[in-house]
Every structure is written in structure tokens, then in C-alpha cells.
Amino acid sequence: MEEGRTMAQFGLVGSFTAQPGQRDALVALLLEAASLLETFPNCDLWFVSTAPDDPDAVWVTEVWRNQAAHAASLGDARVQEIIGRGRPLIAGFGTRITLEPIGGKGLS
Amino acid sequence: MEEGRTMAQFGLVGSFTAQPGQRDALVALLLEAASLLETFPNCDLWFVSTAPDDPDAVWVTEVWRNQAAHAASLGDARVQEIIGRGRPLIAGFGTRITLEPIGGKGLS
């Protein structure tokens, strides 16, 4: 935790189930989202993972400066365009864990 | 994902339940662990969170260069010393999610 930072970061760990055969397309789209988010200064971390035990699962791990920054991002037209392209690739939503990130290695 | 990197990063998202009243002590100890891990080049990300809905929960989100690097860290004497101090603060272990991180913002 940096000095001068309030303890209000907002974290999410969530999973999607891709439509059969669409996992890699969903991963590619989410990596495109991550590239867009490089330009969002209030997005501290946003990475994509697959799972060793589920060939259809895709996970996103996110840390935002605060919950409002995350909510605002969902209203961004470029984010909405990516969400629109993602929807047909997604069969369902799985785990969703909300975190209050405090500090550590790699957390800006 | 950087060029020249094989897709073998290893991720973990796991939770602890602290003994009653010991959450903040456990968080402080885990932040000490994170400071130690700043010196581990194969540890890419290791941060500590609390949870908005559980006053005893502490979460650790980790990304390592590969699974072997994570396993090796557990044999480090300094890591073991911290684990030894953490054990009396922990009532139990909760969620443990294994990830195959692929890329994104903030993932070295």
C-alpha cells in the first residue's frame, strides 16, 4: 500500500464458461479488453487466465482504484462494444469474488 | 503475454479464515511475506486482500513464473519462518483456485 492511498481499491475474481469450442476466442477478446484497459489510469490490474481443470473456463482477475472506477468503465462505449462481441461466446457466469485489495507485490 | 514467454505461468487465488480478532495481524504478516517476495524474481504478483462480506477472511492472489517456482518458494527458510508465525493466526483454509494466467494489464 502506497502512502497517500486510501484503502479503497476494488478487486474482482470472476469466471466465465465459454460456449463449446469458443474458449480461445473469448480469451483473445478479453486480451483485447486488457489492451484497451492499459489506457484506463484507474485500472490497476486486469488479467486473463484459463483453468487447468475446465477446458471451457476463463477467469478474469481485476483490481481497480475504487469501485466507482470499475462501474464507470462498464459505461465506456469501447468497453460496451467488446462486451457486445463477447456475449455470444459466453455460455454462463461462474464464480464472482469481491476483494478489498490492501497491498503486495505487483499491486500499484 | 510477452514474446519469448511460454504459457506456463501459475496462478493461485486462495482464502484463509483468521482466528477471531486476528485478521489484521494476519494481513500484516502476509504483507511482510509480500515484501520478502519482492526479492523473488520468479514471483510475478502476490497481493493481499480482505473481503467486504467476511470480517475474518484474508485472500492472497498470486502469479508465479511457473508452478515449480511456487513450489520452490515454499522450501525457502525465510518463507517457512513466516508460515510458522502465521499458523497460530489461521483458523482454516477456504477457497483455492488454480489459474493458468495468460496475459493482461499488470501481469509481467
Short mmCIF file of C-alpha atoms in Angstrom, two decimals:
data_model
loop_
_atom_site.label_atom_id
_atom_site.label_comp_id
_atom_site.label_asym_id
_atom_site.label_seq_id
_atom_site.Cartn_x
_atom_site.Cartn_y
_atom_site.Cartn_z
CA MET A 1 0.00 0.00 0.00
CA GLU A 2 1.44 3.32 -1.03
CA GLU A 3 1.41 6.32 1.22
CA GLY A 4 -1.39 8.69 0.43
CA ARG A 5 -3.60 5.95 -0.93
CA THR A 6 -6.84 5.31 0.86
CA MET A 7 -7.65 1.64 1.41
CA ALA A 8 -10.44 1.60 -1.12
CA GLN A 9 -9.13 -0.46 -4.01
CA PHE A 10 -11.72 -2.77 -5.52
CA GLY A 11 -10.96 -6.29 -6.71
CA LEU A 12 -12.87 -8.93 -8.60
CA VAL A 13 -12.07 -12.53 -9.42
CA GLY A 14 -14.65 -13.96 -11.77
CA SER A 15 -15.13 -16.84 -14.16
CA PHE A 16 -16.96 -17.34 -17.41
CA THR A 17 -17.90 -20.58 -19.11
CA ALA A 18 -17.27 -20.27 -22.82
CA GLN A 19 -19.56 -21.76 -25.41
CA PRO A 20 -18.13 -25.11 -26.57
CA GLY A 21 -15.09 -24.53 -28.74
CA GLN A 22 -15.10 -20.77 -28.09
CA ARG A 23 -12.73 -20.51 -25.14
CA ASP A 24 -9.75 -19.34 -27.13
CA ALA A 25 -11.85 -16.77 -28.98
CA LEU A 26 -13.11 -15.49 -25.62
CA VAL A 27 -9.55 -15.35 -24.27
CA ALA A 28 -8.46 -13.35 -27.34
CA LEU A 29 -11.32 -10.92 -26.90
CA LEU A 30 -10.53 -10.46 -23.20
CA LEU A 31 -6.88 -9.80 -24.04
CA GLU A 32 -8.15 -7.12 -26.43
CA ALA A 33 -10.13 -5.70 -23.50
CA ALA A 34 -6.98 -5.76 -21.36
CA SER A 35 -5.13 -3.79 -24.04
CA LEU A 36 -7.87 -1.18 -24.04
CA LEU A 37 -7.71 -1.01 -20.24
CA GLU A 38 -4.00 -0.15 -20.44
CA THR A 39 -5.29 3.34 -21.22
CA PHE A 40 -7.55 3.46 -18.14
CA PRO A 41 -5.50 5.01 -15.32
CA ASN A 42 -7.87 3.79 -12.61
CA CYS A 43 -7.49 0.15 -13.67
CA ASP A 44 -4.55 -1.24 -11.71
CA LEU A 45 -4.64 -4.89 -12.77
CA TRP A 46 -6.73 -6.87 -15.24
CA PHE A 47 -5.53 -10.24 -16.42
CA VAL A 48 -6.96 -13.29 -18.12
CA SER A 49 -6.43 -16.92 -17.14
CA THR A 50 -7.59 -20.32 -18.19
CA ALA A 51 -8.12 -23.16 -15.72
CA PRO A 52 -6.23 -26.47 -15.62
CA ASP A 53 -9.34 -28.48 -14.76
CA ASP A 54 -12.02 -26.98 -17.03
CA PRO A 55 -11.43 -26.57 -20.79
CA ASP A 56 -14.31 -24.09 -21.10
CA ALA A 57 -13.44 -21.80 -18.17
CA VAL A 58 -11.95 -18.34 -18.49
CA TRP A 59 -11.08 -16.23 -15.45
CA VAL A 60 -10.56 -12.50 -15.11
CA THR A 61 -8.70 -11.04 -12.11
CA GLU A 62 -9.17 -7.30 -11.69
CA VAL A 63 -8.05 -4.52 -9.36
CA TRP A 64 -9.43 -1.01 -9.76
CA ARG A 65 -8.57 2.17 -7.90
CA ASN A 66 -12.05 2.04 -6.38
CA GLN A 67 -15.47 0.54 -7.06
CA ALA A 68 -16.68 3.68 -8.84
CA ALA A 69 -13.85 3.37 -11.39
CA HIS A 70 -14.93 -0.19 -12.17
CA ALA A 71 -18.58 0.84 -12.52
CA ALA A 72 -17.63 3.76 -14.77
CA SER A 73 -15.62 1.50 -17.06
CA LEU A 74 -18.72 -0.53 -17.83
CA GLY A 75 -20.32 2.58 -19.27
CA ASP A 76 -17.43 3.25 -21.66
CA ALA A 77 -18.54 2.85 -25.28
CA ARG A 78 -15.40 0.90 -26.24
CA VAL A 79 -15.88 -1.48 -23.31
CA GLN A 80 -19.53 -1.94 -24.21
CA GLU A 81 -18.56 -2.75 -27.79
CA ILE A 82 -16.23 -5.50 -26.56
CA ILE A 83 -18.90 -6.82 -24.16
CA GLY A 84 -21.28 -6.98 -27.12
CA ARG A 85 -18.84 -9.11 -29.10
CA GLY A 86 -18.19 -11.30 -26.07
CA ARG A 87 -21.78 -12.14 -25.25
CA PRO A 88 -22.24 -14.81 -27.99
CA LEU A 89 -19.04 -16.53 -26.84
CA ILE A 90 -20.24 -16.94 -23.23
CA ALA A 91 -22.44 -19.82 -22.06
CA GLY A 92 -22.61 -18.67 -18.45
CA PHE A 93 -21.09 -16.94 -15.48
CA GLY A 94 -19.48 -18.80 -12.59
CA THR A 95 -17.60 -17.68 -9.52
CA ARG A 96 -17.54 -14.00 -8.59
CA ILE A 97 -15.39 -12.99 -5.63
CA THR A 98 -15.21 -9.37 -4.49
CA LEU A 99 -11.96 -8.35 -2.82
CA GLU A 100 -10.65 -5.34 -0.92
CA PRO A 101 -7.02 -5.36 -2.09
CA ILE A 102 -4.65 -3.98 0.52
CA GLY A 103 -1.16 -4.32 -0.90
CA GLY A 104 1.58 -6.62 -2.02
CA LYS A 105 3.94 -7.36 -4.87
CA GLY A 106 2.76 -6.11 -8.25
CA LEU A 107 -0.16 -4.11 -6.92
CA SER A 108 0.24 -0.48 -7.92
CA MET B 1 1.87 -12.26 -22.75
CA GLU B 2 5.39 -11.23 -23.65
CA GLU B 3 7.23 -12.66 -26.59
CA GLY B 4 9.59 -15.41 -25.63
CA ARG B 5 7.49 -16.40 -22.64
CA THR B 6 6.00 -19.86 -22.66
CA MET B 7 2.40 -20.01 -21.47
CA ALA B 8 3.25 -21.69 -18.22
CA GLN B 9 2.61 -19.08 -15.57
CA PHE B 10 0.99 -20.43 -12.44
CA GLY B 11 -1.71 -18.59 -10.52
CA LEU B 12 -3.46 -19.15 -7.21
CA VAL B 13 -6.37 -17.36 -5.57
CA GLY B 14 -6.86 -18.60 -2.04
CA SER B 15 -8.54 -17.61 1.18
CA PHE B 16 -7.76 -18.02 4.84
CA THR B 17 -10.09 -17.63 7.80
CA ALA B 18 -8.27 -15.80 10.58
CA GLN B 19 -8.71 -16.68 14.21
CA PRO B 20 -11.23 -14.28 15.77
CA GLY B 21 -9.68 -10.84 16.16
CA GLN B 22 -6.52 -11.86 14.31
CA ARG B 23 -7.35 -10.78 10.78
CA ASP B 24 -5.33 -7.60 10.82
CA ALA B 25 -2.34 -9.40 12.33
CA LEU B 26 -2.58 -11.99 9.57
CA VAL B 27 -2.82 -9.25 6.93
CA ALA B 28 0.29 -7.58 8.36
CA LEU B 29 2.20 -10.85 8.31
CA LEU B 30 1.16 -11.52 4.72
CA LEU B 31 2.29 -8.03 3.70
CA GLU B 32 5.64 -8.91 5.29
CA ALA B 33 5.65 -12.03 3.11
CA ALA B 34 4.90 -9.90 0.07
CA SER B 35 7.88 -7.66 0.88
CA LEU B 36 10.12 -10.72 1.07
CA LEU B 37 8.75 -11.94 -2.26
CA GLU B 38 9.79 -8.66 -3.89
CA THR B 39 13.23 -10.28 -3.95
CA PHE B 40 11.98 -13.46 -5.68
CA PRO B 41 12.35 -12.89 -9.44
CA ASN B 42 10.03 -15.76 -10.32
CA CYS B 43 7.16 -14.30 -8.31
CA ASP B 44 5.24 -12.01 -10.66
CA LEU B 45 2.33 -10.98 -8.44
CA TRP B 46 1.42 -11.60 -4.81
CA PHE B 47 -1.12 -9.40 -3.12
CA VAL B 48 -3.29 -9.48 -0.04
CA SER B 49 -6.97 -8.60 0.21
CA THR B 50 -9.72 -8.59 2.75
CA ALA B 51 -13.34 -9.36 1.89
CA PRO B 52 -16.31 -6.98 2.18
CA ASP B 53 -18.64 -9.72 3.41
CA ASP B 54 -16.49 -11.68 5.89
CA PRO B 55 -14.59 -9.90 8.69
CA ASP B 56 -12.32 -12.93 9.26
CA ALA B 57 -11.37 -13.63 5.63
CA VAL B 58 -8.00 -12.87 4.08
CA TRP B 59 -7.27 -13.59 0.43
CA VAL B 60 -3.97 -13.99 -1.38
CA THR B 61 -3.76 -13.65 -5.18
CA GLU B 62 -0.53 -14.99 -6.66
CA VAL B 63 1.12 -15.36 -10.07
CA TRP B 64 4.41 -17.21 -10.41
CA ARG B 65 6.61 -17.72 -13.44
CA ASN B 66 5.72 -21.41 -13.28
CA GLN B 67 4.46 -23.99 -10.80
CA ALA B 68 7.97 -25.11 -9.90
CA ALA B 69 8.86 -21.57 -8.79
CA HIS B 70 5.88 -21.56 -6.45
CA ALA B 71 6.78 -24.96 -5.03
CA ALA B 72 10.40 -23.92 -4.55
CA SER B 73 9.38 -20.80 -2.64
CA LEU B 74 7.66 -22.93 -0.02
CA GLY B 75 11.00 -24.52 0.77
CA ASP B 76 12.73 -21.19 1.37
CA ALA B 77 13.77 -20.83 5.02
CA ARG B 78 12.54 -17.23 5.23
CA VAL B 79 9.17 -18.21 3.79
CA GLN B 80 8.91 -21.13 6.20
CA GLU B 81 9.68 -18.82 9.13
CA ILE B 82 6.77 -16.56 8.10
CA ILE B 83 4.47 -19.56 7.62
CA GLY B 84 5.39 -20.68 11.13
CA ARG B 85 4.37 -17.31 12.56
CA GLY B 86 1.17 -17.33 10.52
CA ARG B 87 -0.09 -20.72 11.58
CA PRO B 88 -1.45 -19.63 15.00
CA LEU B 89 -3.33 -16.76 13.36
CA ILE B 90 -5.22 -19.04 10.95
CA ALA B 91 -8.43 -20.87 11.87
CA GLY B 92 -8.85 -22.54 8.49
CA PHE B 93 -8.40 -22.55 4.74
CA GLY B 94 -11.19 -21.74 2.32
CA THR B 95 -11.32 -21.33 -1.44
CA ARG B 96 -8.32 -22.36 -3.54
CA ILE B 97 -8.50 -21.64 -7.26
CA THR B 98 -5.64 -22.63 -9.57
CA LEU B 99 -5.22 -20.46 -12.66
CA GLU B 100 -3.19 -20.56 -15.85
CA PRO B 101 -2.54 -16.82 -16.34
CA ILE B 102 -2.23 -15.85 -19.99
CA GLY B 103 -1.80 -12.10 -20.09
CA GLY B 104 -3.30 -8.73 -19.42
CA LYS B 105 -2.70 -5.41 -17.72
CA GLY B 106 -0.26 -5.59 -14.84
CA LEU B 107 0.89 -9.14 -15.48
CA SER B 108 4.63 -9.16 -16.09
#
